[in-house]
Structures are given as structure tokens and as C-alpha cells.
Short mmCIF file of C-alpha atoms in Angstrom, two decimals:
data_model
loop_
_atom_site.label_atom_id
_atom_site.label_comp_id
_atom_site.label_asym_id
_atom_site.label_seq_id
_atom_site.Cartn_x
_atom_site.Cartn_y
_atom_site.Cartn_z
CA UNK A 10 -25.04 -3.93 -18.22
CA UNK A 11 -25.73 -7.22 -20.62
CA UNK A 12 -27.03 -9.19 -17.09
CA UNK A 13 -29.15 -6.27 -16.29
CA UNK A 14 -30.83 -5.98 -19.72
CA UNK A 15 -30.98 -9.53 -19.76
CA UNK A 16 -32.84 -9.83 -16.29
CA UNK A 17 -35.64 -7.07 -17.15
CA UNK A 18 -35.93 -8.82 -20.90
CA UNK A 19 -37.11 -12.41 -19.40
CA UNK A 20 -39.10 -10.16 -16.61
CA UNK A 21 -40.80 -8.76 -19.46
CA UNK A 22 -41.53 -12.21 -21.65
CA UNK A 23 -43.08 -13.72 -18.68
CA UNK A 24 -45.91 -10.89 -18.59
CA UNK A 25 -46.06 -11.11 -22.31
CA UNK A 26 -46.23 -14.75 -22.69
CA UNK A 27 -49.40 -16.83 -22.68
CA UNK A 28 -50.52 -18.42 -20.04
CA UNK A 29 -53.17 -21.40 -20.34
CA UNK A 30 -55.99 -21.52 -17.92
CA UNK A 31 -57.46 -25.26 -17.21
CA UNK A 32 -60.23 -26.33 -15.24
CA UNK A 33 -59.86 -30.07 -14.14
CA UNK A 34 -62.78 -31.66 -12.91
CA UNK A 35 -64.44 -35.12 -12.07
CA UNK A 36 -68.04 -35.37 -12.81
CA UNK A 37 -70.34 -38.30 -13.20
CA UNK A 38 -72.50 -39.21 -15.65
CA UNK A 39 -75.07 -36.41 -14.57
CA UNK A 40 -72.66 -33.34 -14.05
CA UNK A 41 -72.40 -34.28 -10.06
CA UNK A 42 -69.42 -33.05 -8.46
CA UNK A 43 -69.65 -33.69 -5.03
CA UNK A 44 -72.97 -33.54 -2.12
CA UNK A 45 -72.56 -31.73 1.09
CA UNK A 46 -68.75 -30.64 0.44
CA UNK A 47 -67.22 -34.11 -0.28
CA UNK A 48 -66.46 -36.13 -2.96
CA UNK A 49 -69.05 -38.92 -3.52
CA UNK A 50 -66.67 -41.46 -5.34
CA UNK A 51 -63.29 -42.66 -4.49
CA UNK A 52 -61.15 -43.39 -7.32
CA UNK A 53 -57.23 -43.70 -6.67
CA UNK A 54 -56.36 -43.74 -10.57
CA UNK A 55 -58.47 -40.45 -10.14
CA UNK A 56 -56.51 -38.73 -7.73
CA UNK A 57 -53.28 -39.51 -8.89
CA UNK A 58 -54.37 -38.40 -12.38
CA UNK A 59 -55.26 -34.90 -10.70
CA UNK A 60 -51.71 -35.22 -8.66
CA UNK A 61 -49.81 -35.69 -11.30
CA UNK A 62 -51.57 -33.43 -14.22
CA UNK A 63 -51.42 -29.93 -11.77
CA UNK A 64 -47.92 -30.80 -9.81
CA UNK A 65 -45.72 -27.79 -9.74
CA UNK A 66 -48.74 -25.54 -10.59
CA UNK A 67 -51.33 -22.96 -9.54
CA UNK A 68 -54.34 -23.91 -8.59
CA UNK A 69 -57.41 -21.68 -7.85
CA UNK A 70 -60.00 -22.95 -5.70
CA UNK A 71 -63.03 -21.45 -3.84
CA UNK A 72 -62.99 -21.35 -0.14
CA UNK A 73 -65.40 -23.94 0.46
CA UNK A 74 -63.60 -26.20 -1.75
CA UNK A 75 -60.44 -25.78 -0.17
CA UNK A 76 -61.67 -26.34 2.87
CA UNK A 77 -63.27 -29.97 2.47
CA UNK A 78 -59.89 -30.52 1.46
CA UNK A 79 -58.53 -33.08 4.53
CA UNK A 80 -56.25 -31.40 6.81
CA UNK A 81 -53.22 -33.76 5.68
CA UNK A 82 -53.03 -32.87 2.28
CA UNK A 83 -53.77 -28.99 2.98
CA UNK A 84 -52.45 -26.90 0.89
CA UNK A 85 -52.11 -28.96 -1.79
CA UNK A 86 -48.36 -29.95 -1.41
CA UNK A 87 -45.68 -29.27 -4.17
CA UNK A 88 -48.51 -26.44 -5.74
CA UNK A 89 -49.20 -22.74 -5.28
CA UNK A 90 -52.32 -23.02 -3.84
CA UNK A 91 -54.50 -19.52 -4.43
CA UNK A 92 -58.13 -19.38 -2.54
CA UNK A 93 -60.62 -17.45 -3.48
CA UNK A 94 -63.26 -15.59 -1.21
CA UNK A 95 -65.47 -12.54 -0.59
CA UNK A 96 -64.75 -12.64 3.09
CA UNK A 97 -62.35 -10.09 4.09
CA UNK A 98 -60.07 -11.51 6.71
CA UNK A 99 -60.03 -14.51 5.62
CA UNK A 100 -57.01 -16.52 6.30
CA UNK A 101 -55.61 -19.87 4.58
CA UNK A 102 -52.11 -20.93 6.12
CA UNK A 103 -49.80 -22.01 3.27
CA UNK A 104 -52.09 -20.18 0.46
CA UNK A 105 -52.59 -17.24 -1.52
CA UNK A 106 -56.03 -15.71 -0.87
CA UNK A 107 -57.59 -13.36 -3.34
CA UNK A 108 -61.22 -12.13 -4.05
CA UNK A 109 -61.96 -13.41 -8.00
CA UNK A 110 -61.25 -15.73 -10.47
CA UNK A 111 -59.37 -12.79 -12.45
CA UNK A 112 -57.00 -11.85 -9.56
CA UNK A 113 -56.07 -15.57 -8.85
CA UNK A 114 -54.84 -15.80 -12.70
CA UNK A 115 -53.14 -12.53 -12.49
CA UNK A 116 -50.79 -14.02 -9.83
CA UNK A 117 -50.45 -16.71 -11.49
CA UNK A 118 -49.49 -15.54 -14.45
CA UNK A 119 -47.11 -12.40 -13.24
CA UNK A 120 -45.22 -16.27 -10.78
CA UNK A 121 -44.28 -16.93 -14.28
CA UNK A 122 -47.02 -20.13 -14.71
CA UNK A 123 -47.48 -21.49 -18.20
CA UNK A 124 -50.61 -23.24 -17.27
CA UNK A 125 -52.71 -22.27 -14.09
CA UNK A 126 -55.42 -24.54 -13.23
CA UNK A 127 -58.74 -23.55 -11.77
CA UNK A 128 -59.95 -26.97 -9.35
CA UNK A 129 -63.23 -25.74 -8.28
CA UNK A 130 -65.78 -25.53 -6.88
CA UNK A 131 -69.32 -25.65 -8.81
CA UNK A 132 -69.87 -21.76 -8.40
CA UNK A 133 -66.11 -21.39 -9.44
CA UNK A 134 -65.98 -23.61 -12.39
CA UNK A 135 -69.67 -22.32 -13.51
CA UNK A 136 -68.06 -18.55 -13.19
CA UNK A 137 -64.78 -19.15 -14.89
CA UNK A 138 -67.22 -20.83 -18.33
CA UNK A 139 -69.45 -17.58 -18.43
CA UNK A 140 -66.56 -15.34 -18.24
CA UNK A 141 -64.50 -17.02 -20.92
CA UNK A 142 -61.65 -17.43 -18.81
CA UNK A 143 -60.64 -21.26 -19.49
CA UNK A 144 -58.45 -22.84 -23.02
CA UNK A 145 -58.79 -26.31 -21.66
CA UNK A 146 -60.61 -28.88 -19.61
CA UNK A 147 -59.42 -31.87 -17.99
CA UNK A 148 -62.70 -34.15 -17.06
CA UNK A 149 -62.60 -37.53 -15.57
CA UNK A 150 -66.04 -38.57 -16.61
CA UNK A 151 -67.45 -41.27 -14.09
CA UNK A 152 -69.90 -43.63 -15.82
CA UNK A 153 -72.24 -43.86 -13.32
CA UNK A 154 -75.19 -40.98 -11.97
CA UNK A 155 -74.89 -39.78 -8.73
CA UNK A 156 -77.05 -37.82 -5.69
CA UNK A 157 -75.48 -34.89 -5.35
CA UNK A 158 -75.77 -30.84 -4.63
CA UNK A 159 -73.04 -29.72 -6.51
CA UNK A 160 -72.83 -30.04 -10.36
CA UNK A 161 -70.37 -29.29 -13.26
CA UNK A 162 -72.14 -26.89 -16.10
CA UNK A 163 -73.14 -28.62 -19.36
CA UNK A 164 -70.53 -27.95 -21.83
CA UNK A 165 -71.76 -26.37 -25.10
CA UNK A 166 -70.51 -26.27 -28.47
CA UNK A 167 -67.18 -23.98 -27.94
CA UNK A 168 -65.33 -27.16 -26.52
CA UNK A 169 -64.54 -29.92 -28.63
CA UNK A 170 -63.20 -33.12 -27.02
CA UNK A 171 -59.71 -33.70 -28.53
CA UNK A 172 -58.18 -36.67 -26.34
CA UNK A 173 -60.13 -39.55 -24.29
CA UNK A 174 -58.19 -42.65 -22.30
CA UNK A 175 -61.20 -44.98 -21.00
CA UNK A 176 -60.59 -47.08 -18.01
CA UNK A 177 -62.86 -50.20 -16.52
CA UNK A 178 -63.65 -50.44 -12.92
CA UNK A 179 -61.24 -52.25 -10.79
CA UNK A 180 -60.57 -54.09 -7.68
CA UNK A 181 -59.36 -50.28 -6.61
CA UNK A 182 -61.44 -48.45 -8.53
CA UNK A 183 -65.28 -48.86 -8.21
CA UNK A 184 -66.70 -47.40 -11.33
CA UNK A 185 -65.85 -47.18 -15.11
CA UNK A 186 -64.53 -43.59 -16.01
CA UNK A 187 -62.49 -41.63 -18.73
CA UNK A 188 -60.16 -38.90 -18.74
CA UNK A 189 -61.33 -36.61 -21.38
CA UNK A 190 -59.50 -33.44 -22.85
CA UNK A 191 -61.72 -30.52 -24.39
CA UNK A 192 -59.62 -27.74 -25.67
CA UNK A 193 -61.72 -24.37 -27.13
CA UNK A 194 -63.78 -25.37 -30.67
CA UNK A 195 -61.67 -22.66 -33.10
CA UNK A 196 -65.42 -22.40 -34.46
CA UNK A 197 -66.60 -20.82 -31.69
CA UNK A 198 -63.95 -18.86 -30.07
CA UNK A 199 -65.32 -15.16 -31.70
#
């Protein structure tokens, strides 16, 4: 009887509990994300960042961003990787694939996560801001402006920037950049 009770108890907590919702994100200097489905920049201290900060995670992604994803790291390994679409038979070997935002973070959330992250793209990011939907951002700023056809939104006075690690271009890494946290202004939240 006690393991039974027990069982149903921490099925229960997990709805209950709060999950975070993140949106990480590199962006240059003028909101660019990325120009005809790739990234414009390579930086390795970049990707690992991303590896490392949503490993053993969801992450929500739009179907055109998963797909410029290269075939060799698709899915994203060691992740539950949940794609999100309006076409109906769509099919993503190795993912999750779901219609919104919302239904994305309801999966997450009933697998038990503690902190889903939403990876993009533009349209998905820009959607998950006006909805209210995100506690925290994780942007690698990239000093430098870019070409581009795909942009992050201009974040407004509900997020206050609470951590920043700067980092000088390298032999590896072309371009000065930061890792920035913004978590929600407590101003601002109503």
C-alpha cells in the first residue's frame, strides 16, 4: 500500500512542480540569428556552451530549425528533442513532433523536466516572448553585425540581465562574444 501511495504522490509533484522555460540563443550585435537556414558564425566555445547548458533536456525547436540541423548531430543526442510544426504528417525520426509552443512544454513538463528549453527558430523564439511563455534567457551576444534574414526580438524592459562572462576572439574563435543571462524583471512580471 505505502509503495503505491508513494508512486502516485511523486506522480503528482511532478505535475505540480514548476518547470522553467529558457530560450537560448546566439545573436550578434544586430539581433541576427542566422541567413538562409544556417548559422553565419562559427564559434566552438559557442557550441559547447549550448551542449553543455541543455544536456539531458528538452528542447523545442521549429521544423525549419531542426532541419538545418546537420544530419550527424540529428536529433540532438543525449536530449529529448520535441519539433514543432503545422504540417500534419510530418515526421522527425528520433523526435517528438507537436503543433505549438504550449504542447511542446506540456510534454515536457508532464517527462518530469525542471527546465525545458525552447532553441528556436526566429518565428519560435518571437512567439514564445509575446505569449509570456519564457523565465529565462541564455544569449551568447556576438560583438560583431551581421547580414542576415533571421533575427532575435529586441528584449524590453521585463528582462533584466543578471549574469554576463565576456570572452575575446581567439585563434578558434573569430569574434568577441558574451554569454549573458536575463531572468524576468520582478517589476514587470504583472
Amino acid at each position: 500500500y505505502k509503495r503505491i501511495f508513494r508512486k502516485k504522490r511523486s506522480k503528482i509533484s511532478n505535475l505540480e512542480k514548476k518547470m522553467k522555460v529558457s530560450i537560448i540563443v546566439a545573436a550578434s550585435k544586430n539581433n541576427v540569428i542566422g541567413k538562409d537556414n544556417n548559422l553565419i558564425w562559427h564559434l566552438p566555445k559557442d557550441m559547447k556552451f549550448f551542449k553543455d547548458t541543455t544536456i539531458g533536456h528538452h528542447v523545442i525547436m521549429g521544423r525549419k530549425n531542426f532541419e538545418s540541423i546537420p544530419h550527424k548531430y540529428s536529433p540532438l543526442p543525449n536530449r529529448k528533442n520535441i519539433v514543432i510544426t503545422q504540417q500534419k504528417k510530418y515526421l522527425a525520426k528520433g523526435c517528438i513532433v507537436v503543433n505549438s509552443i504550449e504542447e511542446g512544454l506540456k510534454i515536457s513538463k508532464k517527462n518530469g523536466e525542471d527546465e525545458a528549453f525552447i532553441i528556436g527558430g526566429g518565428e519560435i523564439y518571437k512567439l514564445a516572448l509575446q505569449l509570456n511563455l519564457v523565465d529565462k534567457i541564455y544569449l551568447t551576444r556576438i560583438h560583431h553585425s551581421f547580414d542576415g534574414d533571421t533575427f532575435f526580438p529586441e528584449l524590453d524592459k521585463k528582462w533584466k540581465e543578471t549574469k554576463r562572462v565576456d570572452h575575446q576572439a581567439d585563434e578558434k574563435n573569430e569574434y568577441d562574444y558574451s554569454f549573458i543571462i536575463f531572468e524576468k524583471n520582478i517589476k514587470f512580471t504583472k
